């Protein structure tokens, strides 16, 4: 009996040793490795971004290529010419230049005090030959450089008021006014000479239907002489700018100062891209102007909704308000800043630096034609982010729009895409903490990523397209599919 027990114990020991050895090998040596050394397990693969360049949606972005009192004086055209190739690469397809002709302030003029419409820095008057921006030759080089890079050039046209003429007795006002423009008085080119009969009031028009801004030198567009020289004659301002200088379109300054038919007649005569500065936050007034003129209009209504929501009221419900892009998306030129808003001390007329990128994220994902302000783009703190937003705008910011959620501190919007273009979802938050929200997407069983690079979260939608996305504190994210 003792011998049998010893044999039993011996066999049991062999069996236990064999089992222990198998378990040890399974732990120490993963399949396919005979080294006997523990190998690191592969990390889960990061989702791969889609190639946005493969989704060119035909959109573009305009650059406002100046700010108030640009420096250095006499070098601005050359400065812009150097930047044009980089802007083209970033997705800019138009640049809006400041008024290019000689103003009363000469070498200090920003062009909004027009004196000689045909002096682009090639006549000596108002104590300078070059304009603040440079010479005519430098301007022509800039325009050609832009065209070589497939960028259109937009002329800022100031046709409400004139400045810098000579004194003459004005019988309709009963005193002397600065309304004499000829070769010796602020119009060295000798083209579009004018006198008091071309301004309000005169022998035909007894009152000024527009604003009283520069009332004594407010041009009367009902006069045939004025119409001929501004847009009708072969060498009119409009046709000279287009056919000789090479401008591709118009930014109409201060259209509150003259009737809408002026812009319509101008465009009927010469065509080209156009956008009007109708400074009014009422979306219905902007829409009426579009209908009367056929021109695009700066979407001041949307600008004020952004300012109210992000700055003044800190309530994103403001985004529900009226905006031109909601009724005429193809005619709305959206923006977050311009030369006037940035120099205006009124806090209700500009969007603060801390909120500006959220405003750019809004206009560069929504319908409308966005404008980038030079000073923002050239700000090293903003430039890379704006470039990325332009890339998103020109690729996946397309299709019908659907607001998925909005409250005081969150706004979620979906662009539905078109065809094979997946579209996007924008999530803006002004909360002090990270937010997450479940929304309905168009993407089923797909892993998403944030193309704004503000989140490393990679949610996956379910079989119905439901997905939970997030936005960082006081920031934004832009979601779309991955490969």
Short mmCIF file of C-alpha atoms in Angstrom, two decimals:
data_model
loop_
_atom_site.label_atom_id
_atom_site.label_comp_id
_atom_site.label_asym_id
_atom_site.label_seq_id
_atom_site.Cartn_x
_atom_site.Cartn_y
_atom_site.Cartn_z
CA UNK A 1 0.00 0.00 0.00
CA UNK A 2 2.83 2.44 0.86
CA UNK A 3 4.51 1.72 -2.49
CA UNK A 4 1.29 2.51 -4.37
CA UNK A 5 0.94 5.81 -2.47
CA UNK A 6 4.49 6.83 -3.37
CA UNK A 7 3.87 6.12 -7.05
CA UNK A 8 0.63 8.13 -6.91
CA UNK A 9 2.37 11.16 -5.36
CA UNK A 10 5.16 10.94 -7.95
CA UNK A 11 2.70 10.94 -10.88
CA UNK A 12 0.69 13.81 -9.36
CA UNK A 13 3.88 15.88 -9.07
CA UNK A 14 4.72 15.34 -12.75
CA UNK A 15 1.22 16.41 -13.72
CA UNK A 16 1.33 19.61 -11.64
CA UNK A 17 4.78 20.53 -13.01
CA UNK A 18 3.54 20.11 -16.57
CA UNK A 19 0.51 22.38 -16.01
CA UNK A 20 2.64 25.06 -14.34
CA UNK A 21 5.09 25.06 -17.28
CA UNK A 22 2.29 25.59 -19.86
CA UNK A 23 0.84 28.54 -17.94
CA UNK A 24 4.28 30.10 -17.60
CA UNK A 25 4.95 29.86 -21.33
CA UNK A 26 1.58 31.43 -22.15
CA UNK A 27 2.33 34.46 -19.97
CA UNK A 28 5.96 35.05 -20.88
CA UNK A 29 5.96 34.28 -24.59
CA UNK A 30 3.16 35.79 -26.67
CA UNK A 31 2.23 33.90 -29.84
CA UNK A 32 4.77 34.31 -32.62
CA UNK A 33 7.63 35.22 -30.26
CA UNK A 34 10.14 32.56 -29.19
CA UNK A 35 12.47 34.84 -27.27
CA UNK A 36 10.99 34.18 -23.88
CA UNK A 37 10.75 38.00 -23.34
CA UNK A 38 7.51 39.95 -22.74
CA UNK A 39 6.64 42.06 -25.85
CA UNK A 40 4.69 45.39 -25.64
CA UNK A 41 1.12 45.20 -26.87
CA UNK A 42 0.31 47.49 -29.85
CA UNK A 43 -1.52 50.74 -29.05
CA UNK A 44 -4.97 51.16 -30.61
CA UNK A 45 -4.65 53.01 -33.91
CA UNK A 46 -5.54 56.70 -33.88
CA UNK A 47 -8.32 57.55 -36.34
CA UNK A 48 -6.96 59.10 -39.51
CA UNK A 49 -8.23 62.47 -40.74
CA UNK A 50 -9.74 62.70 -44.19
CA UNK A 51 -7.82 64.71 -46.77
CA UNK A 52 -9.68 68.02 -46.81
CA UNK A 53 -8.07 69.01 -50.10
CA UNK A 54 -10.04 66.19 -51.72
CA UNK A 55 -13.29 67.98 -50.84
CA UNK A 56 -12.86 71.32 -52.62
CA UNK A 57 -16.38 72.79 -52.50
CA UNK A 58 -15.65 75.80 -54.71
CA UNK A 59 -15.86 78.28 -51.85
CA UNK A 60 -13.39 81.07 -51.27
CA UNK A 61 -12.56 83.76 -48.74
CA UNK A 62 -11.89 87.49 -49.14
CA UNK A 63 -9.04 89.28 -47.40
CA UNK A 64 -9.55 92.88 -46.30
CA UNK A 65 -5.99 93.84 -47.14
CA UNK A 66 -5.59 96.88 -44.90
CA UNK A 67 -6.37 98.42 -41.53
CA UNK A 68 -6.80 102.06 -40.53
CA UNK A 69 -3.63 104.15 -40.94
CA UNK A 70 -1.50 101.36 -42.41
CA UNK A 71 2.26 101.53 -42.01
CA UNK A 72 4.78 101.90 -43.47
CA UNK A 73 3.51 104.73 -45.63
CA UNK A 74 4.35 104.60 -49.36
CA UNK A 75 5.16 100.85 -49.14
CA UNK A 76 1.76 99.22 -48.69
CA UNK A 77 1.25 97.97 -52.26
CA UNK A 78 4.67 96.31 -52.21
CA UNK A 79 3.96 94.83 -48.78
CA UNK A 80 0.76 93.24 -50.08
CA UNK A 81 2.39 91.95 -53.27
CA UNK A 82 4.82 89.93 -51.13
CA UNK A 83 1.95 88.37 -49.16
CA UNK A 84 -0.32 87.48 -52.09
CA UNK A 85 1.23 84.07 -52.94
CA UNK A 86 0.88 82.91 -49.33
CA UNK A 87 -2.70 84.14 -49.18
CA UNK A 88 -3.52 82.27 -52.37
CA UNK A 89 -2.05 79.08 -50.93
CA UNK A 90 -4.16 79.56 -47.79
CA UNK A 91 -7.39 79.71 -49.82
CA UNK A 92 -7.95 83.45 -50.31
CA UNK A 93 -9.61 84.16 -53.68
CA UNK A 94 -10.20 87.94 -53.43
CA UNK A 95 -8.43 90.87 -51.81
CA UNK A 96 -10.20 94.13 -50.96
CA UNK A 97 -7.91 97.13 -51.26
CA UNK A 98 -8.36 100.55 -49.64
CA UNK A 99 -9.46 103.45 -51.91
CA UNK A 100 -6.53 103.61 -54.31
CA UNK A 101 -6.72 107.17 -55.64
CA UNK A 102 -5.37 110.45 -54.24
CA UNK A 103 -7.18 111.94 -51.26
CA UNK A 104 -7.10 115.42 -49.79
CA UNK A 105 -4.77 114.26 -47.00
CA UNK A 106 -2.13 113.33 -49.57
CA UNK A 107 0.51 110.97 -48.22
CA UNK A 108 -1.51 110.50 -45.02
CA UNK A 109 -4.85 109.76 -46.68
CA UNK A 110 -6.55 106.38 -46.31
CA UNK A 111 -8.43 107.26 -49.49
CA UNK A 112 -11.82 108.02 -47.96
CA UNK A 113 -11.43 111.73 -48.75
CA UNK A 114 -11.28 111.32 -52.57
CA UNK A 115 -10.01 114.21 -54.61
CA UNK A 116 -8.76 112.87 -57.97
CA UNK A 117 -10.20 109.49 -58.96
CA UNK A 118 -7.54 109.02 -61.66
CA UNK A 119 -4.46 109.82 -59.58
CA UNK A 120 -3.10 106.47 -58.36
CA UNK A 121 0.19 107.93 -57.21
CA UNK A 122 1.35 109.44 -60.51
CA UNK A 123 0.48 113.17 -60.11
CA UNK A 124 2.00 115.61 -57.67
CA UNK A 125 -0.83 117.17 -55.69
CA UNK A 126 -1.78 117.53 -52.04
CA UNK A 127 1.98 117.70 -51.34
CA UNK A 128 2.79 114.22 -52.65
CA UNK A 129 3.06 112.14 -55.79
CA UNK A 130 2.62 108.70 -54.24
CA UNK A 131 -0.50 107.91 -52.26
CA UNK A 132 -0.15 106.65 -48.73
CA UNK A 133 0.04 103.18 -50.24
CA UNK A 134 2.67 103.77 -52.92
CA UNK A 135 2.96 104.58 -56.62
CA UNK A 136 0.71 103.68 -59.53
CA UNK A 137 3.39 101.33 -60.84
CA UNK A 138 3.45 99.49 -57.50
CA UNK A 139 -0.35 99.23 -57.51
CA UNK A 140 -0.34 97.80 -61.04
CA UNK A 141 2.31 95.29 -59.98
CA UNK A 142 0.17 94.23 -57.00
CA UNK A 143 -2.90 93.72 -59.21
CA UNK A 144 -0.89 91.67 -61.70
CA UNK A 145 0.65 89.59 -58.91
CA UNK A 146 -2.82 88.86 -57.54
CA UNK A 147 -4.10 87.84 -60.96
CA UNK A 148 -1.08 85.59 -61.46
CA UNK A 149 -2.14 83.83 -58.26
CA UNK A 150 -5.82 83.52 -59.30
CA UNK A 151 -6.92 86.22 -56.85
CA UNK A 152 -9.41 88.92 -57.82
CA UNK A 153 -8.81 92.51 -56.68
CA UNK A 154 -11.70 94.54 -55.26
CA UNK A 155 -11.63 98.36 -55.44
CA UNK A 156 -13.05 100.41 -52.58
CA UNK A 157 -15.21 103.04 -54.32
CA UNK A 158 -16.09 106.26 -52.46
CA UNK A 159 -18.72 108.10 -54.50
CA UNK A 160 -20.78 109.80 -51.81
CA UNK A 161 -18.53 112.73 -51.00
CA UNK A 162 -15.42 114.48 -52.36
CA UNK A 163 -12.64 116.40 -50.62
CA UNK A 164 -9.75 118.65 -51.56
CA UNK A 165 -11.30 120.92 -54.19
CA UNK A 166 -10.86 124.66 -54.56
CA UNK A 167 -13.10 127.39 -53.16
CA UNK A 168 -15.80 128.87 -55.37
CA UNK A 169 -18.91 130.92 -54.76
CA UNK A 170 -21.90 128.58 -54.55
CA UNK A 171 -25.13 130.43 -55.41
CA UNK A 172 -27.25 127.57 -54.08
CA UNK A 173 -25.74 127.89 -50.65
CA UNK A 174 -25.00 131.60 -50.72
CA UNK A 175 -21.37 131.23 -49.68
CA UNK A 176 -18.08 129.74 -50.88
CA UNK A 177 -17.70 125.95 -50.90
CA UNK A 178 -14.81 123.61 -51.74
CA UNK A 179 -16.55 122.28 -54.84
CA UNK A 180 -14.17 123.32 -57.65
CA UNK A 181 -12.21 120.32 -58.94
CA UNK A 182 -9.94 120.94 -61.94
CA UNK A 183 -6.27 120.63 -62.93
CA UNK A 184 -5.28 123.39 -60.49
CA UNK A 185 -7.64 122.40 -57.70
CA UNK A 186 -7.32 118.81 -56.53
CA UNK A 187 -7.87 117.09 -59.89
CA UNK A 188 -4.52 117.12 -61.66
CA UNK A 189 -5.55 114.33 -64.02
CA UNK A 190 -8.09 116.68 -65.64
CA UNK A 191 -10.63 113.85 -65.79
CA UNK A 192 -14.01 114.24 -64.10
CA UNK A 193 -13.62 117.96 -63.49
CA UNK A 194 -16.57 119.21 -61.44
CA UNK A 195 -18.08 122.23 -59.71
CA UNK A 196 -20.98 123.17 -57.46
CA UNK A 197 -23.54 122.01 -60.05
CA UNK A 198 -22.38 118.43 -59.42
CA UNK A 199 -23.11 118.55 -55.69
CA UNK A 200 -26.26 119.06 -53.63
CA UNK A 201 -28.13 121.43 -53.89
CA UNK A 202 -27.97 122.62 -57.52
CA UNK A 203 -30.16 123.84 -60.37
CA UNK A 204 -31.80 120.42 -60.69
CA UNK A 205 -31.81 118.94 -57.17
CA UNK A 206 -32.85 121.04 -54.22
CA UNK A 207 -32.12 118.55 -51.48
CA UNK A 208 -29.81 115.69 -50.63
CA UNK A 209 -31.77 112.42 -50.33
CA UNK A 210 -28.87 110.75 -48.58
CA UNK A 211 -26.96 111.47 -45.40
CA UNK A 212 -25.57 114.89 -44.58
CA UNK A 213 -22.11 113.40 -44.21
CA UNK A 214 -19.86 115.98 -45.97
CA UNK A 215 -23.08 117.72 -47.03
CA UNK A 216 -21.49 120.52 -49.10
CA UNK A 217 -19.52 118.10 -51.27
CA UNK A 218 -22.01 115.25 -51.53
CA UNK A 219 -22.19 114.23 -55.19
CA UNK A 220 -25.56 114.44 -56.94
CA UNK A 221 -25.88 111.17 -58.86
CA UNK A 222 -28.95 112.45 -60.72
CA UNK A 223 -26.75 114.78 -62.76
CA UNK A 224 -25.85 113.36 -66.17
CA UNK A 225 -22.32 114.72 -65.89
CA UNK A 226 -21.80 112.77 -62.66
CA UNK A 227 -23.28 109.54 -64.06
CA UNK A 228 -21.19 109.80 -67.22
CA UNK A 229 -17.94 110.21 -65.33
CA UNK A 230 -18.64 107.70 -62.58
CA UNK A 231 -19.86 104.75 -64.66
CA UNK A 232 -21.22 105.47 -68.15
CA UNK A 233 -18.42 106.94 -70.32
CA UNK A 234 -15.74 104.73 -71.85
CA UNK A 235 -13.17 106.36 -69.57
CA UNK A 236 -15.51 106.67 -66.57
CA UNK A 237 -14.17 105.84 -63.12
CA UNK A 238 -15.78 102.38 -63.23
CA UNK A 239 -14.51 101.46 -66.69
CA UNK A 240 -11.05 102.95 -66.13
CA UNK A 241 -10.65 100.97 -62.90
CA UNK A 242 -11.81 97.78 -64.61
CA UNK A 243 -10.33 98.04 -68.11
CA UNK A 244 -7.15 100.03 -67.49
CA UNK A 245 -6.16 99.33 -63.89
CA UNK A 246 -7.45 95.76 -63.84
CA UNK A 247 -9.78 95.80 -60.82
CA UNK A 248 -12.29 92.94 -60.76
CA UNK A 249 -15.03 94.33 -58.55
CA UNK A 250 -16.28 96.90 -56.09
CA UNK A 251 -16.75 97.59 -52.45
CA UNK A 252 -19.23 100.50 -52.33
CA UNK A 253 -18.42 102.77 -49.40
CA UNK A 254 -21.12 104.41 -47.28
CA UNK A 255 -24.14 103.58 -49.44
CA UNK A 256 -26.37 105.31 -46.89
CA UNK A 257 -25.27 108.50 -48.69
CA UNK A 258 -26.96 107.77 -52.02
CA UNK A 259 -29.87 105.80 -53.43
CA UNK A 260 -29.75 102.06 -54.26
CA UNK A 261 -30.40 102.70 -57.97
CA UNK A 262 -26.87 104.13 -58.26
CA UNK A 263 -25.31 100.77 -57.38
CA UNK A 264 -27.74 98.92 -59.64
CA UNK A 265 -26.97 101.20 -62.62
CA UNK A 266 -23.23 100.89 -61.99
CA UNK A 267 -23.42 97.09 -61.96
CA UNK A 268 -25.70 96.97 -64.99
CA UNK A 269 -23.11 99.04 -66.86
CA UNK A 270 -19.82 97.39 -65.81
CA UNK A 271 -20.64 94.24 -63.81
CA UNK A 272 -18.09 92.59 -61.53
CA UNK A 273 -18.18 91.34 -57.95
CA UNK A 274 -19.69 93.88 -55.58
CA UNK A 275 -20.41 94.33 -51.90
CA UNK A 276 -22.08 97.34 -50.29
CA UNK A 277 -21.28 98.85 -46.91
CA UNK A 278 -24.79 99.34 -45.55
CA UNK A 279 -24.06 99.78 -41.87
CA UNK A 280 -27.32 98.55 -40.37
CA UNK A 281 -27.96 95.67 -37.97
CA UNK A 282 -31.48 95.04 -39.30
CA UNK A 283 -31.42 91.96 -41.51
CA UNK A 284 -34.62 93.01 -43.33
CA UNK A 285 -33.07 96.33 -44.38
CA UNK A 286 -30.03 94.50 -45.73
CA UNK A 287 -32.25 92.05 -47.61
CA UNK A 288 -34.25 94.89 -49.15
CA UNK A 289 -31.02 96.46 -50.39
CA UNK A 290 -29.99 93.18 -52.02
CA UNK A 291 -33.33 93.06 -53.81
CA UNK A 292 -33.08 96.67 -54.99
CA UNK A 293 -29.50 96.55 -56.23
CA UNK A 294 -28.55 92.92 -56.92
CA UNK A 295 -25.33 93.57 -54.99
CA UNK A 296 -23.90 91.58 -52.12
CA UNK A 297 -24.00 93.36 -48.77
CA UNK A 298 -21.83 93.14 -45.68
CA UNK A 299 -23.84 91.19 -43.11
CA UNK A 300 -23.80 93.73 -40.28
CA UNK A 301 -26.81 91.93 -38.80
CA UNK A 302 -24.73 88.78 -38.28
CA UNK A 303 -21.78 90.83 -37.02
CA UNK A 304 -23.97 92.28 -34.26
CA UNK A 305 -25.48 88.86 -33.41
CA UNK A 306 -21.94 87.58 -32.87
CA UNK A 307 -20.94 90.62 -30.83
CA UNK A 308 -24.08 90.33 -28.68
CA UNK A 309 -23.75 86.60 -28.12
CA UNK A 310 -20.03 86.43 -27.44
CA UNK A 311 -19.34 89.81 -25.83
CA UNK A 312 -22.17 92.12 -24.90
CA UNK A 313 -24.78 89.69 -23.54
CA UNK A 314 -22.72 86.51 -23.11
CA UNK A 315 -25.74 84.59 -24.35
CA UNK A 316 -25.54 82.43 -27.47
CA UNK A 317 -29.31 82.64 -27.88
CA UNK A 318 -28.42 85.87 -29.72
CA UNK A 319 -27.37 83.64 -32.63
CA UNK A 320 -31.09 82.97 -33.23
CA UNK A 321 -31.53 86.59 -34.34
CA UNK A 322 -31.86 87.91 -37.86
CA UNK A 323 -28.96 87.81 -40.31
CA UNK A 324 -28.67 88.33 -44.05
CA UNK A 325 -27.09 84.88 -44.63
CA UNK A 326 -30.31 83.28 -43.41
CA UNK A 327 -32.34 84.76 -46.29
CA UNK A 328 -29.71 85.52 -48.96
CA UNK A 329 -26.67 83.33 -48.21
CA UNK A 330 -25.22 83.93 -51.68
CA UNK A 331 -25.40 87.73 -51.14
CA UNK A 332 -24.16 87.91 -47.53
CA UNK A 333 -20.53 88.91 -47.00
CA UNK A 334 -19.78 87.98 -43.40
CA UNK A 335 -17.01 89.40 -41.20
CA UNK A 336 -15.78 89.66 -37.62
CA UNK A 337 -13.81 92.92 -37.93
CA UNK A 338 -12.94 95.70 -40.36
CA UNK A 339 -10.96 98.93 -40.47
CA UNK A 340 -13.84 100.88 -38.89
CA UNK A 341 -14.89 98.46 -36.15
CA UNK A 342 -11.33 98.01 -34.94
CA UNK A 343 -10.69 101.74 -34.56
CA UNK A 344 -14.11 102.48 -33.07
CA UNK A 345 -13.88 102.99 -29.27
CA UNK A 346 -17.54 101.92 -28.96
CA UNK A 347 -17.30 98.44 -27.42
CA UNK A 348 -20.53 97.40 -29.14
CA UNK A 349 -18.83 97.80 -32.52
CA UNK A 350 -16.07 95.23 -32.14
CA UNK A 351 -15.59 91.66 -30.99
CA UNK A 352 -12.99 91.18 -28.27
CA UNK A 353 -9.75 89.34 -28.98
CA UNK A 354 -10.63 86.50 -26.62
CA UNK A 355 -13.81 85.76 -28.58
CA UNK A 356 -12.62 86.53 -32.10
CA UNK A 357 -11.62 82.98 -33.04
CA UNK A 358 -15.03 81.66 -32.03
CA UNK A 359 -16.54 84.34 -34.28
CA UNK A 360 -14.27 83.29 -37.15
CA UNK A 361 -15.22 79.65 -36.54
CA UNK A 362 -18.85 80.70 -36.90
CA UNK A 363 -18.55 82.65 -40.17
CA UNK A 364 -16.15 80.11 -41.72
CA UNK A 365 -18.55 77.21 -41.17
CA UNK A 366 -21.85 78.97 -41.92
CA UNK A 367 -23.31 80.10 -45.26
CA UNK A 368 -22.17 83.45 -46.65
CA UNK A 369 -18.91 84.70 -48.12
CA UNK A 370 -16.45 85.31 -45.24
CA UNK A 371 -13.99 88.20 -45.00
CA UNK A 372 -10.72 87.93 -43.07
CA UNK A 373 -9.37 91.13 -41.52
CA UNK A 374 -5.70 91.78 -42.32
CA UNK A 375 -4.69 92.57 -38.72
CA UNK A 376 -6.24 89.34 -37.46
CA UNK A 377 -4.57 87.18 -40.10
CA UNK A 378 -1.18 88.79 -39.53
CA UNK A 379 -1.52 88.30 -35.77
CA UNK A 380 0.82 85.39 -35.01
CA UNK A 381 -1.50 84.25 -32.23
CA UNK A 382 -4.35 83.82 -34.74
CA UNK A 383 -2.80 83.03 -38.13
CA UNK A 384 -2.45 79.24 -37.96
CA UNK A 385 -5.95 78.90 -36.55
CA UNK A 386 -7.44 81.13 -39.25
CA UNK A 387 -5.59 79.18 -41.95
CA UNK A 388 -7.07 75.95 -40.64
CA UNK A 389 -10.56 77.46 -40.54
CA UNK A 390 -10.18 78.64 -44.15
CA UNK A 391 -9.19 75.09 -45.13
CA UNK A 392 -12.33 73.75 -43.41
CA UNK A 393 -14.48 76.45 -45.04
CA UNK A 394 -13.21 75.67 -48.51
CA UNK A 395 -13.78 71.91 -48.10
CA UNK A 396 -16.43 70.49 -45.76
CA UNK A 397 -18.42 73.64 -44.83
CA UNK A 398 -21.16 72.86 -47.31
CA UNK A 399 -24.72 71.64 -47.59
CA UNK A 400 -27.91 72.71 -45.87
CA UNK A 401 -27.69 74.00 -42.30
CA UNK A 402 -29.43 72.64 -39.21
CA UNK A 403 -29.12 74.10 -35.72
CA UNK A 404 -29.02 71.09 -33.40
CA UNK A 405 -28.93 72.86 -30.06
CA UNK A 406 -28.61 76.36 -28.63
CA UNK A 407 -28.84 77.84 -25.16
CA UNK A 408 -27.08 80.60 -23.24
CA UNK A 409 -23.63 79.01 -23.34
CA UNK A 410 -23.78 76.30 -26.06
CA UNK A 411 -24.40 76.36 -29.81
CA UNK A 412 -24.33 73.27 -32.04
CA UNK A 413 -24.82 73.50 -35.81
CA UNK A 414 -24.67 70.86 -38.57
CA UNK A 415 -23.83 71.33 -42.27
CA UNK A 416 -25.30 68.34 -44.06
CA UNK A 417 -22.72 68.09 -46.82
CA UNK A 418 -23.46 67.30 -50.46
CA UNK A 419 -22.97 64.03 -52.34
CA UNK A 420 -19.75 62.46 -51.09
CA UNK A 421 -18.85 65.57 -49.07
CA UNK A 422 -19.49 64.65 -45.40
CA UNK A 423 -20.18 68.15 -44.06
CA UNK A 424 -19.43 69.05 -40.43
CA UNK A 425 -20.77 69.82 -36.98
CA UNK A 426 -19.72 73.02 -35.17
CA UNK A 427 -19.85 73.14 -31.37
CA UNK A 428 -19.25 76.53 -29.67
CA UNK A 429 -19.21 76.88 -25.89
CA UNK A 430 -18.71 79.93 -23.68
CA UNK A 431 -18.94 77.83 -20.51
CA UNK A 432 -16.04 77.81 -18.08
CA UNK A 433 -15.80 74.03 -18.28
CA UNK A 434 -15.61 71.36 -20.98
CA UNK A 435 -19.05 70.47 -22.32
CA UNK A 436 -20.32 67.28 -23.94
CA UNK A 437 -23.60 66.86 -25.77
CA UNK A 438 -25.30 64.02 -27.62
CA UNK A 439 -26.48 65.07 -31.07
CA UNK A 440 -27.86 63.53 -34.23
CA UNK A 441 -25.29 63.28 -37.03
CA UNK A 442 -25.54 62.05 -40.62
CA UNK A 443 -22.77 59.52 -39.99
CA UNK A 444 -23.61 55.98 -38.86
CA UNK A 445 -21.08 53.78 -37.06
CA UNK A 446 -18.27 56.18 -37.87
CA UNK A 447 -15.45 57.45 -35.66
CA UNK A 448 -15.28 61.25 -35.64
CA UNK A 449 -12.53 63.72 -34.91
CA UNK A 450 -12.23 67.44 -34.24
CA UNK A 451 -10.75 69.21 -37.26
CA UNK A 452 -10.10 72.38 -35.26
CA UNK A 453 -7.48 70.49 -33.19
CA UNK A 454 -9.05 71.61 -29.91
CA UNK A 455 -10.05 68.12 -28.75
CA UNK A 456 -8.35 64.71 -28.79
CA UNK A 457 -11.66 62.95 -28.08
CA UNK A 458 -12.70 60.42 -30.77
CA UNK A 459 -16.37 59.51 -30.39
CA UNK A 460 -18.08 56.91 -32.57
CA UNK A 461 -21.62 57.36 -33.81
CA UNK A 462 -24.16 54.56 -33.41
CA UNK A 463 -26.25 52.84 -36.07
CA UNK A 464 -28.69 55.78 -36.03
CA UNK A 465 -26.02 58.50 -36.24
CA UNK A 466 -26.31 59.57 -32.60
CA UNK A 467 -22.96 60.67 -31.16
CA UNK A 468 -21.63 62.55 -28.15
CA UNK A 469 -19.31 65.43 -29.01
CA UNK A 470 -17.46 67.90 -26.83
CA UNK A 471 -16.25 71.50 -26.77
CA UNK A 472 -13.49 72.90 -24.54
CA UNK A 473 -14.15 75.62 -22.03
CA UNK A 474 -14.74 78.94 -23.80
CA UNK A 475 -13.87 77.43 -27.16
CA UNK A 476 -15.10 75.49 -30.16
CA UNK A 477 -14.70 72.22 -32.04
CA UNK A 478 -15.52 71.20 -35.62
CA UNK A 479 -16.42 67.54 -36.10
CA UNK A 480 -16.42 65.34 -39.19
CA UNK A 481 -15.69 61.78 -40.26
CA UNK A 482 -12.36 59.96 -40.29
CA UNK A 483 -11.01 57.45 -42.82
#
